[in-house]
Amino acid sequence: MKKSKSSVVLGYLFLTLLAIVFIIPLLWVIVASLDAEASQVLKIPENPTLNNYVSVITSEGNQQAFINGLFLSGGQTILVVFLSIIASYPLSRFTLKHKQKFMLNILFMTSLPITAVMVPVYQLFILFNLTDSLVATMLFLTASQLPFGIWMTKNFMDDVSVDLEEAAWIDGASKLEGIRKVILPLMKPGIFTVAIFTFIGSWGNFFVPYILLSSPSKLPASVTLYQFFGQYGYAAYGQLAAYSVLYMLPTFILYYFAQNYMSKGFSMSGASKG
């Protein structure tokens, strides 16, 4: 009994220390964004101001960077979700000869680091004159994220009972109508889960757009973050913190509106019971 209590106490102490490690940097970002003379030290500003936010928001370069980031991440998310559903349906519903080998290949590709393929990808972009193209970059990000999307979507689709789909067929629904009216509504938590992971992975991606895009006007917000760092170690910490807060907003908003779906997405085993 004493051992169990001590283990619980140690567990809570570890979680508390872990929370402090994450909270202090986040607290610095919020406080520094309101300080006109922010530095690396965490301190309460004497005269809180919103000038850092005004400076970041009114910058046309920052506005364009956020638009570029939303285009890349939003477009990739839509394509990954749509293509994953199309690819997952035959894998989930049909008996295919080499399905297991195909799924193992997909599982392998989900673990393949993006840096391992960037050199040949960059050469292909040069060969086909696709460098500095937002659309081509978005398509490559989509292709790189598709294995993960297909793997997760297929598992979510497996938890939707085939009997429900067959009942819809008996009532005269086509396969497409069965997917749209039966499978997709029951898979909504899983779809939101795939969409959130895809968006976050793309929104925070620095390496791919940094390599494939060269025009400053086409760089997303994840890359233009470096503009607040000057030479000789100088950094505009106040504007950097304000930019970071604004940069985190799309992710927080997405989590806020989809958190209920996301929590259900990890317990899709009960979807067919509804």
XYZ file of N, CA and C in Angstrom:
822
model
N 0.829 -1.202 0.000
C 0.000 0.000 0.000
C 0.862 1.250 0.000
N 1.917 1.233 0.862
C 2.822 2.377 0.915
C 3.553 2.552 -0.400
N 3.936 1.403 -1.005
C 4.639 1.477 -2.279
C 3.752 2.077 -3.361
N 2.466 1.699 -3.357
C 1.558 2.241 -4.368
C 1.367 3.741 -4.176
N 1.268 4.208 -2.929
C 1.117 5.642 -2.669
C 2.362 6.410 -3.085
N 3.517 5.862 -2.772
C 4.760 6.534 -3.146
C 4.917 6.588 -4.659
N 4.512 5.529 -5.354
C 4.601 5.535 -6.813
C 3.657 6.567 -7.412
N 2.466 6.729 -6.805
C 1.519 7.747 -7.279
C 2.094 9.138 -7.072
N 2.699 9.371 -5.912
C 3.298 10.677 -5.618
C 4.431 10.974 -6.598
N 5.277 9.982 -6.843
C 6.374 10.175 -7.792
C 5.841 10.446 -9.198
N 4.759 9.762 -9.539
C 4.150 9.997 -10.849
C 3.645 11.425 -10.989
N 2.982 11.918 -9.951
C 2.479 13.295 -9.996
C 3.616 14.310 -10.012
N 4.685 14.028 -9.278
C 5.841 14.924 -9.287
C 6.468 14.982 -10.673
N 6.589 13.832 -11.309
C 7.155 13.792 -12.660
C 6.277 14.569 -13.631
N 4.954 14.373 -13.563
C 4.042 15.094 -14.451
C 4.080 16.598 -14.189
N 4.236 16.982 -12.915
C 4.326 18.407 -12.578
C 5.581 19.029 -13.170
N 6.710 18.338 -13.031
C 7.955 18.845 -13.613
C 7.850 18.918 -15.134
N 7.227 17.915 -15.728
C 7.049 17.918 -17.183
C 6.161 19.080 -17.624
N 5.102 19.362 -16.853
C 4.219 20.482 -17.174
C 4.963 21.807 -17.071
N 5.825 21.945 -16.058
C 6.590 23.187 -15.881
C 7.530 23.404 -17.065
N 8.146 22.320 -17.519
C 9.065 22.421 -18.661
C 8.354 22.974 -19.893
N 7.098 22.585 -20.095
C 6.343 23.049 -21.257
C 5.692 24.410 -21.014
N 5.272 24.678 -19.783
C 4.529 25.905 -19.494
C 5.437 27.128 -19.499
N 6.663 27.018 -18.973
C 7.542 28.185 -18.870
C 7.862 28.788 -20.239
N 8.257 28.005 -21.260
C 8.471 28.622 -22.582
C 7.206 29.260 -23.151
N 6.053 28.600 -22.974
C 4.803 29.167 -23.463
C 4.459 30.449 -22.722
N 4.719 30.471 -21.419
C 4.467 31.671 -20.625
C 5.373 32.815 -21.072
N 6.645 32.495 -21.389
C 7.553 33.538 -21.886
C 7.050 34.129 -23.196
N 6.563 33.279 -24.089
C 6.065 33.759 -25.382
C 4.909 34.726 -25.179
N 3.978 34.382 -24.304
C 2.806 35.240 -24.084
C 3.207 36.557 -23.432
N 4.070 36.478 -22.414
C 4.474 37.690 -21.698
C 5.340 38.582 -22.579
N 6.301 37.990 -23.293
C 7.196 38.773 -24.145
C 6.458 39.445 -25.289
N 5.362 38.842 -25.748
C 4.610 39.450 -26.850
C 3.947 40.760 -26.443
N 3.816 40.988 -25.131
C 3.197 42.215 -24.614
C 4.229 43.196 -24.078
N 5.503 42.890 -24.285
C 6.590 43.720 -23.760
C 7.335 44.380 -24.914
N 7.380 45.717 -24.905
C 8.080 46.458 -25.957
C 9.585 46.272 -25.864
N 10.088 45.912 -24.681
C 11.525 45.716 -24.468
C 11.797 44.285 -24.010
N 11.205 43.362 -24.685
C 11.329 41.956 -24.289
C 12.752 41.456 -24.499
N 13.152 40.535 -23.666
C 14.464 39.907 -23.774
C 14.311 38.414 -23.544
N 15.411 37.717 -23.416
C 15.359 36.273 -23.186
C 14.889 35.928 -21.778
N 14.885 36.907 -20.897
C 14.498 36.687 -19.508
C 12.983 36.789 -19.373
N 12.398 35.886 -18.620
C 10.963 35.926 -18.354
C 10.689 36.962 -17.270
N 10.022 38.060 -17.641
C 9.693 39.114 -16.680
C 8.374 39.757 -17.069
N 7.660 40.214 -16.051
C 6.387 40.886 -16.281
C 6.656 42.278 -16.844
N 6.074 42.649 -17.990
C 6.325 43.978 -18.570
C 5.749 45.088 -17.699
N 6.515 46.158 -17.546
C 6.047 47.291 -16.755
C 4.889 48.006 -17.435
N 4.970 48.150 -18.746
C 3.908 48.801 -19.516
C 3.480 47.861 -20.651
N 2.541 46.968 -20.391
C 2.101 46.045 -21.448
C 1.562 46.792 -22.667
N 1.887 46.290 -23.818
C 1.476 46.946 -25.056
C 1.155 45.906 -26.120
N 0.334 46.312 -27.077
C -0.013 45.451 -28.206
C 0.739 45.855 -29.469
N 1.747 46.711 -29.302
C 2.481 47.209 -30.476
C 3.180 46.083 -31.237
N 3.639 45.071 -30.500
C 4.289 43.942 -31.188
C 3.311 43.236 -32.121
N 2.083 43.044 -31.654
C 1.069 42.406 -32.498
C 0.707 43.296 -33.687
N 0.581 44.581 -33.433
C 0.249 45.516 -34.510
C 1.333 45.498 -35.579
N 2.585 45.497 -35.149
C 3.702 45.488 -36.088
C 3.714 44.208 -36.929
N 3.411 43.076 -36.293
C 3.419 41.803 -37.017
C 2.231 41.703 -37.965
N 1.050 42.090 -37.483
C -0.168 41.931 -38.282
C -0.185 42.876 -39.473
N 0.304 44.102 -39.294
C 0.252 45.094 -40.376
C 1.326 44.897 -41.428
N 2.267 44.001 -41.190
C 3.322 43.731 -42.167
C 2.751 42.918 -43.330
N 2.867 43.442 -44.541
C 2.354 42.738 -45.715
C 3.089 41.422 -45.945
N 4.375 41.397 -45.619
C 5.143 40.161 -45.760
C 4.619 39.070 -44.850
N 4.288 39.431 -43.600
C 3.740 38.443 -42.670
C 2.354 37.976 -43.106
N 1.540 38.892 -43.586
C 0.210 38.526 -44.071
C 0.309 37.513 -45.210
N 1.216 37.782 -46.146
C 1.394 36.872 -47.276
C 1.928 35.525 -46.814
N 2.820 35.545 -45.823
C 3.389 34.297 -45.314
C 2.308 33.423 -44.686
N 1.395 34.020 -43.933
C 0.311 33.255 -43.328
C -0.648 32.724 -44.396
N -0.906 33.525 -45.418
C -1.764 33.066 -46.522
C -1.117 31.881 -47.230
N 0.190 31.978 -47.481
C 0.904 30.871 -48.120
C 0.853 29.608 -47.263
N 1.047 29.788 -45.956
C 1.008 28.633 -45.057
C -0.360 27.981 -45.020
N -1.418 28.805 -44.989
C -2.774 28.258 -44.994
C -3.081 27.561 -46.319
N -2.563 28.100 -47.421
C -2.766 27.463 -48.722
C -2.101 26.100 -48.764
N -0.840 26.025 -48.315
C -0.122 24.755 -48.333
C -0.757 23.742 -47.386
N -1.013 24.159 -46.155
C -1.532 23.228 -45.150
C -2.983 22.863 -45.413
N -3.798 23.874 -45.731
C -5.212 23.606 -45.989
C -5.413 22.768 -47.235
N -4.699 23.121 -48.314
C -4.816 22.340 -49.545
C -4.335 20.928 -49.367
N -3.220 20.756 -48.660
C -2.706 19.409 -48.412
C -3.692 18.595 -47.583
N -4.275 19.203 -46.570
C -5.208 18.489 -45.698
C -6.425 17.994 -46.476
N -6.994 18.862 -47.313
C -8.162 18.479 -48.107
C -7.822 17.323 -49.049
N -6.691 17.426 -49.729
C -6.302 16.382 -50.672
C -6.000 15.071 -49.963
N -5.293 15.129 -48.838
C -4.939 13.901 -48.114
C -6.196 13.192 -47.619
N -7.124 13.947 -47.045
C -8.355 13.329 -46.539
C -9.154 12.709 -47.684
N -9.310 13.445 -48.776
C -10.094 12.952 -49.915
C -9.455 11.707 -50.534
N -8.167 11.773 -50.817
C -7.488 10.642 -51.448
C -7.372 9.446 -50.510
N -7.234 9.704 -49.219
C -7.144 8.605 -48.250
C -8.448 7.826 -48.183
N -9.570 8.540 -48.250
C -10.871 7.867 -48.235
C -11.033 6.990 -49.473
N -10.661 7.545 -50.639
C -10.780 6.787 -51.885
C -9.881 5.547 -51.861
N -8.653 5.704 -51.379
C -7.714 4.581 -51.370
C -8.051 3.559 -50.286
N -8.650 4.014 -49.189
C -8.915 3.123 -48.062
C -10.126 2.228 -48.302
N -11.063 2.682 -49.120
C -12.290 1.897 -49.309
C -12.005 0.502 -49.873
N -11.294 0.354 -50.988
C -11.017 -1.011 -51.475
C -10.136 -1.813 -50.519
N -9.230 -1.134 -49.806
C -8.375 -1.850 -48.857
C -9.173 -2.372 -47.679
N -10.236 -1.659 -47.323
C -11.041 -2.055 -46.178
C -12.150 -3.021 -46.543
N -12.734 -2.867 -47.734
C -13.940 -3.612 -48.078
C -13.698 -4.808 -49.020
N -12.645 -4.774 -49.802
C -12.428 -5.827 -50.792
C -11.331 -6.788 -50.334
N -11.420 -8.018 -50.834
C -10.379 -9.012 -50.576
C -9.374 -8.951 -51.718
N -8.249 -8.337 -51.454
C -7.220 -8.143 -52.470
C -6.087 -9.144 -52.256
N -5.465 -9.527 -53.347
C -4.455 -10.587 -53.310
C -3.232 -10.183 -52.494
N -2.712 -8.994 -52.734
C -1.478 -8.566 -52.059
C -1.752 -7.410 -51.089
N -2.913 -7.431 -50.457
C -3.286 -6.322 -49.571
C -2.354 -6.212 -48.373
N -1.973 -7.330 -47.785
C -1.110 -7.281 -46.615
C 0.259 -6.691 -46.949
N 0.816 -7.104 -48.092
C 2.107 -6.562 -48.502
C 1.998 -5.059 -48.799
N 0.881 -4.673 -49.419
C 0.670 -3.267 -49.724
C 0.572 -2.441 -48.444
N -0.150 -2.955 -47.446
C -0.278 -2.237 -46.177
C 1.057 -2.163 -45.440
N 1.871 -3.210 -45.558
C 3.193 -3.167 -44.936
C 4.084 -2.124 -45.605
N 3.952 -2.012 -46.928
C 4.699 -0.971 -47.644
C 4.255 0.421 -47.204
N 2.963 0.605 -47.020
C 2.449 1.890 -46.543
C 2.976 2.184 -45.148
N 2.970 1.146 -44.287
C 3.493 1.324 -42.934
C 4.959 1.705 -42.963
N 5.724 1.112 -43.876
C 7.139 1.465 -44.005
C 7.305 2.916 -44.452
N 6.474 3.357 -45.393
C 6.592 4.723 -45.903
C 6.205 5.758 -44.864
N 5.342 5.386 -43.904
C 4.988 6.333 -42.849
C 6.177 6.634 -41.942
N 7.118 5.695 -41.845
C 8.286 5.888 -40.983
C 9.491 6.443 -41.737
N 9.353 6.647 -43.038
C 10.474 7.136 -43.838
C 10.670 8.630 -43.594
N 11.827 9.067 -43.099
C 12.035 10.501 -42.834
C 12.065 11.308 -44.126
N 11.452 12.484 -44.073
C 11.338 13.311 -45.272
C 12.708 13.775 -45.754
N 13.649 13.925 -44.829
C 14.985 14.381 -45.221
C 15.714 13.360 -46.090
N 15.299 12.078 -45.997
C 15.977 11.030 -46.764
C 15.668 11.113 -48.251
N 14.583 11.774 -48.614
C 14.182 11.821 -50.030
C 14.260 13.222 -50.619
N 14.692 14.197 -49.832
C 14.654 15.579 -50.312
C 15.635 15.840 -51.443
N 16.791 15.179 -51.439
C 17.770 15.404 -52.513
C 17.228 14.942 -53.861
N 16.742 13.695 -54.004
C 16.160 13.307 -55.300
C 14.907 14.096 -55.646
N 14.113 14.465 -54.643
C 12.913 15.265 -54.918
C 13.303 16.636 -55.463
N 14.312 17.242 -54.868
C 14.763 18.551 -55.346
C 15.291 18.459 -56.781
N 15.995 17.382 -57.081
C 16.479 17.189 -58.450
C 15.327 17.026 -59.434
N 14.272 16.305 -59.022
C 13.094 16.159 -59.878
C 12.396 17.507 -60.082
N 12.325 18.295 -59.045
C 11.703 19.616 -59.165
C 12.482 20.483 -60.153
N 13.815 20.384 -60.123
C 14.632 21.151 -61.073
C 14.439 20.613 -62.486
N 14.387 19.288 -62.618
C 14.245 18.668 -63.931
C 12.943 19.082 -64.615
N 11.856 19.127 -63.853
C 10.541 19.463 -64.415
C 10.167 20.935 -64.209
N 11.156 21.729 -63.815
C 10.946 23.170 -63.649
C 9.784 23.465 -62.691
N 9.776 22.797 -61.550
C 8.717 22.974 -60.557
C 9.190 23.710 -59.314
N 10.449 24.100 -59.273
C 10.958 24.809 -58.106
C 10.258 26.156 -57.955
N 10.106 26.581 -56.740
C 9.471 27.854 -56.399
C 7.996 27.876 -56.814
N 7.342 26.713 -56.750
C 5.917 26.613 -57.083
C 5.152 26.170 -55.838
N 4.190 26.981 -55.412
C 3.392 26.639 -54.242
C 2.536 25.400 -54.498
N 1.974 25.303 -55.699
C 1.119 24.162 -56.026
C 1.933 22.866 -56.030
N 3.104 22.885 -56.670
C 3.940 21.686 -56.714
C 4.406 21.290 -55.316
N 4.741 22.277 -54.495
C 5.148 21.990 -53.120
C 4.004 21.376 -52.332
N 2.801 21.897 -52.529
C 1.634 21.346 -51.845
C 1.381 19.908 -52.274
N 1.544 19.616 -53.564
C 1.331 18.257 -54.056
C 2.376 17.294 -53.489
N 3.617 17.759 -53.379
C 4.638 16.899 -52.780
C 4.339 16.640 -51.304
N 3.924 17.678 -50.574
C 3.548 17.485 -49.175
C 2.383 16.507 -49.056
N 1.445 16.588 -49.998
C 0.317 15.656 -50.003
C 0.795 14.224 -50.208
N 1.680 14.031 -51.176
C 2.201 12.687 -51.455
C 2.983 12.135 -50.261
N 3.721 12.997 -49.579
C 4.515 12.541 -48.439
C 3.651 12.166 -47.239
N 2.460 12.753 -47.154
C 1.578 12.500 -46.018
C 0.527 11.433 -46.313
N 0.368 11.056 -47.576
C -0.674 10.095 -47.951
C -0.517 8.723 -47.274
N 0.686 8.144 -47.180
C 0.791 6.838 -46.500
C 0.223 6.862 -45.087
N 0.537 7.913 -44.337
C 0.003 8.053 -42.976
C -1.517 8.180 -43.015
N -2.030 9.001 -43.952
C -3.468 9.206 -44.055
C -4.198 7.933 -44.441
N -3.655 7.186 -45.403
C -4.292 5.943 -45.835
C -4.288 4.908 -44.710
N -3.177 4.796 -44.009
C -3.070 3.817 -42.927
C -4.106 4.090 -41.842
N -4.230 5.354 -41.413
C -5.176 5.689 -40.350
C -6.617 5.590 -40.838
N -6.891 6.098 -42.039
C -8.259 6.082 -42.557
C -8.755 4.660 -42.761
N -7.883 3.784 -43.242
C -8.263 2.392 -43.445
C -8.633 1.733 -42.118
N -7.870 2.012 -41.056
C -8.189 1.437 -39.749
C -9.510 1.966 -39.217
N -9.783 3.253 -39.412
C -11.063 3.819 -38.984
C -12.220 3.220 -39.789
N -12.004 3.029 -41.085
C -13.059 2.479 -41.932
C -13.347 1.020 -41.582
N -12.349 0.286 -41.129
C -12.556 -1.109 -40.739
C -13.551 -1.232 -39.588
N -13.633 -0.193 -38.747
C -14.513 -0.238 -37.582
C -15.962 0.082 -37.915
N -16.235 0.475 -39.149
C -17.615 0.711 -39.586
C -18.169 -0.596 -40.142
N -19.241 -1.068 -39.573
C -19.789 -2.373 -39.950
C -20.216 -2.402 -41.416
N -19.860 -3.488 -42.091
C -20.268 -3.670 -43.488
C -21.779 -3.878 -43.587
N -22.383 -4.398 -42.508
C -23.826 -4.657 -42.529
C -24.623 -3.374 -42.756
N -24.160 -2.278 -42.196
C -24.854 -0.999 -42.385
C -24.804 -0.572 -43.846
N -23.656 -0.792 -44.454
C -23.505 -0.436 -45.864
C -24.370 -1.341 -46.740
N -24.420 -2.622 -46.420
C -25.236 -3.560 -47.201
C -26.722 -3.243 -47.059
N -27.123 -2.773 -45.873
C -28.517 -2.376 -45.680
C -28.879 -1.203 -46.582
N -27.914 -0.289 -46.736
C -28.146 0.851 -47.635
C -28.250 0.389 -49.082
N -27.474 -0.622 -49.464
C -27.554 -1.158 -50.825
C -28.927 -1.797 -51.078
N -29.433 -2.499 -50.073
C -30.743 -3.134 -50.205
C -31.827 -2.083 -50.426
N -31.652 -0.915 -49.792
C -32.623 0.167 -49.951
C -32.460 0.914 -51.266
N -31.511 0.476 -52.087
C -31.346 1.078 -53.403
C -30.194 2.045 -53.534
N -29.381 2.186 -52.514
C -28.250 3.111 -52.574
C -27.112 2.487 -53.381
N -26.408 3.325 -54.118
C -25.224 2.866 -54.844
C -24.038 2.818 -53.898
N -22.901 2.306 -54.391
C -21.697 2.264 -53.548
C -21.280 3.668 -53.129
N -21.344 4.613 -54.072
C -20.965 5.988 -53.759
C -21.898 6.588 -52.723
N -23.186 6.329 -52.843
C -24.137 6.830 -51.852
C -23.931 6.149 -50.499
N -23.562 4.878 -50.524
C -23.273 4.185 -49.274
C -22.087 4.795 -48.547
N -21.065 5.154 -49.324
C -19.900 5.813 -48.713
C -20.292 7.161 -48.140
N -21.052 7.928 -48.926
C -21.379 9.301 -48.538
C -22.383 9.369 -47.392
N -23.379 8.453 -47.380
C -24.460 8.548 -46.403
C -24.296 7.626 -45.203
N -23.450 6.598 -45.340
C -23.299 5.638 -44.245
C -21.896 5.688 -43.644
N -20.897 5.476 -44.484
C -19.534 5.339 -43.970
C -18.990 6.670 -43.467
N -19.069 7.722 -44.291
C -18.471 8.996 -43.905
C -19.067 9.596 -42.629
N -20.405 9.569 -42.428
C -20.926 10.090 -41.155
C -20.410 9.336 -39.935
N -20.276 8.013 -40.045
C -19.761 7.238 -38.923
C -18.253 7.401 -38.756
N -17.590 7.776 -39.842
C -16.135 7.960 -39.799
C -15.730 9.390 -39.475
N -16.689 10.251 -39.207
C -16.377 11.665 -39.008
C -15.302 11.902 -37.947
N -15.348 11.222 -36.783
C -14.250 11.401 -35.820
C -12.881 11.029 -36.395
N -12.831 9.916 -37.141
C -11.568 9.511 -37.742
C -11.089 10.474 -38.805
N -12.017 11.013 -39.594
C -11.651 11.986 -40.625
C -11.065 13.236 -39.994
N -11.689 13.714 -38.914
C -11.162 14.893 -38.226
C -9.783 14.609 -37.635
N -9.582 13.397 -37.135
C -8.275 13.045 -36.578
C -7.189 13.092 -37.645
N -7.462 12.495 -38.800
C -6.500 12.513 -39.902
C -6.260 13.941 -40.374
N -7.325 14.737 -40.471
C -7.194 16.117 -40.939
C -6.344 16.950 -39.987
N -6.544 16.786 -38.688
C -5.792 17.580 -37.712
C -4.318 17.214 -37.743
N -4.005 15.929 -37.734
C -2.605 15.513 -37.776
C -1.930 15.967 -39.070
N -2.670 15.910 -40.174
C -2.112 16.341 -41.453
C -1.841 17.834 -41.453
N -2.800 18.617 -40.980
C -2.645 20.066 -40.969
C -1.492 20.502 -40.068
N -1.424 19.921 -38.879
C -0.366 20.303 -37.938
C 1.008 19.934 -38.490
N 1.102 18.750 -39.091
C 2.380 18.341 -39.668
C 2.838 19.258 -40.778
N 1.899 19.749 -41.580
C 2.243 20.656 -42.671
C 2.479 22.073 -42.172
N 1.662 22.530 -41.230
C 1.768 23.897 -40.713
C 3.117 24.144 -40.040
N 3.638 23.143 -39.394
C 4.925 23.293 -38.717
C 6.110 22.823 -39.535
N 5.893 22.501 -40.805
C 6.974 21.997 -41.648
C 7.847 23.151 -42.125
N 9.098 23.145 -41.739
C 10.049 24.183 -42.138
C 10.928 23.724 -43.296
N 11.356 22.482 -43.241
C 12.409 22.001 -44.139
C 11.960 21.961 -45.597
N 10.784 21.383 -45.869
C 10.342 21.188 -47.255
C 10.137 22.514 -47.984
N 9.333 23.453 -47.455
C 9.184 24.729 -48.178
C 10.475 25.534 -48.243
N 11.335 25.391 -47.253
C 12.611 26.107 -47.273
C 13.484 25.629 -48.429
N 13.402 24.339 -48.767
C 14.203 23.781 -49.852
C 13.558 24.041 -51.210
N 12.245 23.870 -51.312
C 11.575 23.898 -52.611
C 11.103 25.284 -53.030
N 11.021 26.221 -52.110
C 10.578 27.576 -52.432
C 11.720 28.552 -52.203
N 11.882 29.486 -53.125
C 12.982 30.443 -53.017
C 12.528 31.896 -52.955
N 11.405 32.221 -53.542
C 10.920 33.609 -53.527
C 10.404 33.963 -52.137
N 10.841 35.081 -51.566
C 10.348 35.481 -50.237
C 8.835 35.634 -50.183
N 8.222 36.025 -51.304
C 6.773 36.224 -51.323
C 5.993 34.914 -51.314
N 6.679 33.772 -51.499
C 6.006 32.479 -51.533
C 6.299 31.632 -50.296
N 7.138 32.114 -49.413
C 7.489 31.344 -48.228
C 6.338 31.347 -47.228
N 6.050 30.212 -46.582
C 4.982 30.155 -45.572
C 5.451 30.721 -44.239
N 4.523 30.811 -43.304
C 4.827 31.404 -41.993
C 5.866 30.597 -41.226
N 5.932 29.287 -41.451
C 6.902 28.457 -40.724
C 8.334 28.786 -41.100
N 8.541 29.342 -42.291
C 9.899 29.664 -42.755
C 10.274 31.104 -42.446
N 9.326 32.015 -42.579
C 9.640 33.441 -42.381
C 9.866 33.793 -40.925
N 9.790 32.828 -40.048
C 10.049 33.086 -38.635
C 11.465 33.605 -38.395
N 12.383 33.239 -39.287
C 13.784 33.630 -39.107
C 14.003 35.128 -39.275
N 13.029 35.868 -39.853
C 13.218 37.287 -40.136
C 13.426 38.116 -38.875
N 13.035 37.586 -37.718
C 13.177 38.338 -36.476
C 14.552 38.147 -35.840
N 15.403 37.340 -36.468
C 16.754 37.137 -35.966
C 17.728 37.906 -36.851
N 18.478 38.793 -36.240
C 19.447 39.579 -36.990
C 20.851 39.036 -36.829
N 21.820 39.810 -37.265
C 23.215 39.408 -37.140
C 23.724 39.656 -35.728
N 24.806 39.001 -35.410
C 25.512 39.169 -34.127
C 24.610 38.834 -32.929
N 23.691 37.895 -33.105
C 22.868 37.427 -32.000
C 21.693 38.305 -31.653
N 21.457 39.383 -32.414
C 20.332 40.269 -32.114
C 19.029 39.624 -32.557
N 17.986 39.807 -31.757
C 16.661 39.292 -32.117
C 15.600 40.231 -31.573
N 14.564 40.463 -32.367
C 13.423 41.275 -31.928
C 12.483 40.347 -31.155
N 12.780 40.172 -29.855
C 12.074 39.156 -29.077
C 10.590 39.460 -28.931
N 10.231 40.718 -28.801
C 8.821 41.068 -28.652
C 8.015 40.700 -29.884
N 8.503 41.095 -31.061
C 7.803 40.763 -32.297
C 7.862 39.260 -32.585
N 8.988 38.652 -32.237
C 9.119 37.204 -32.409
C 8.077 36.465 -31.579
N 7.878 36.918 -30.332
C 6.887 36.280 -29.462
C 5.473 36.514 -29.984
N 5.185 37.732 -30.446
C 3.856 38.022 -30.996
C 3.595 37.180 -32.244
N 4.599 37.065 -33.092
C 4.489 36.235 -34.295
C 4.233 34.776 -33.920
N 4.910 34.302 -32.879
C 4.749 32.913 -32.440
C 3.337 32.656 -31.917
N 2.795 33.632 -31.166
C 1.432 33.477 -30.662
C 0.439 33.397 -31.812
N 0.586 34.290 -32.787
C -0.300 34.279 -33.948
C -0.114 32.996 -34.759
N 1.119 32.516 -34.801
C 1.421 31.292 -35.546
C 0.750 30.073 -34.915
N 0.578 30.107 -33.581
C -0.051 28.984 -32.888
C -1.573 29.006 -32.983
N -2.159 30.150 -33.319
C -3.612 30.289 -33.299
C -4.347 29.298 -34.201
N -3.948 29.116 -35.482
C -4.687 28.153 -36.311
C -4.752 26.751 -35.720
N -3.656 26.317 -35.102
C -3.647 24.993 -34.484
C -4.584 24.932 -33.294
N -4.553 25.973 -32.438
C -5.437 26.003 -31.278
C -6.901 26.043 -31.697
N -7.201 26.851 -32.713
C -8.583 26.955 -33.194
C -9.058 25.622 -33.742
N -8.190 24.953 -34.503
C -8.545 23.657 -35.079
C -8.784 22.625 -33.985
N -7.919 22.610 -32.975
C -8.101 21.683 -31.862
C -9.381 21.991 -31.091
N -9.666 23.275 -30.904
C -10.831 23.665 -30.108
C -12.123 23.165 -30.745
N -12.264 23.346 -32.048
C -13.503 22.977 -32.715
C -13.592 21.479 -33.028
N -12.468 20.794 -33.016
C -12.478 19.377 -33.404
C -12.087 18.442 -32.272
N -11.944 18.965 -31.042
C -11.453 18.129 -29.952
C -12.426 16.992 -29.613
N -13.738 17.259 -29.710
C -14.707 16.201 -29.426
C -14.624 15.087 -30.468
N -14.511 15.485 -31.739
C -14.375 14.484 -32.796
C -13.074 13.716 -32.653
N -12.022 14.439 -32.258
C -10.716 13.798 -32.165
C -10.685 12.764 -31.042
N -11.323 13.079 -29.910
C -11.358 12.118 -28.810
C -12.136 10.869 -29.202
N -13.203 11.068 -29.999
C -13.961 9.915 -30.479
C -13.188 9.144 -31.542
N -12.290 9.834 -32.238
C -11.548 9.192 -33.306
C -10.639 8.094 -32.824
N -10.232 8.172 -31.543
C -9.360 7.131 -31.007
C -10.157 6.001 -30.354
N -11.484 6.074 -30.465
C -12.332 4.987 -29.926
C -13.405 4.640 -30.944
N -12.972 4.515 -32.201
C -13.910 4.269 -33.286
C -14.509 2.866 -33.254
N -14.066 2.066 -32.327
C -14.573 0.687 -32.284
C -16.059 0.649 -31.999
N -16.576 1.729 -31.402
C -17.995 1.753 -31.095
C -18.817 2.452 -32.143
N -18.204 2.824 -33.267
C -18.930 3.598 -34.267
C -20.043 2.786 -34.889
N -19.787 1.518 -35.133
C -20.789 0.702 -35.815
C -21.976 0.391 -34.919
N -21.821 0.634 -33.603
C -22.920 0.340 -32.697
C -23.975 1.423 -32.709
N -23.609 2.642 -33.248
C -24.587 3.714 -33.299
C -25.608 3.415 -34.328
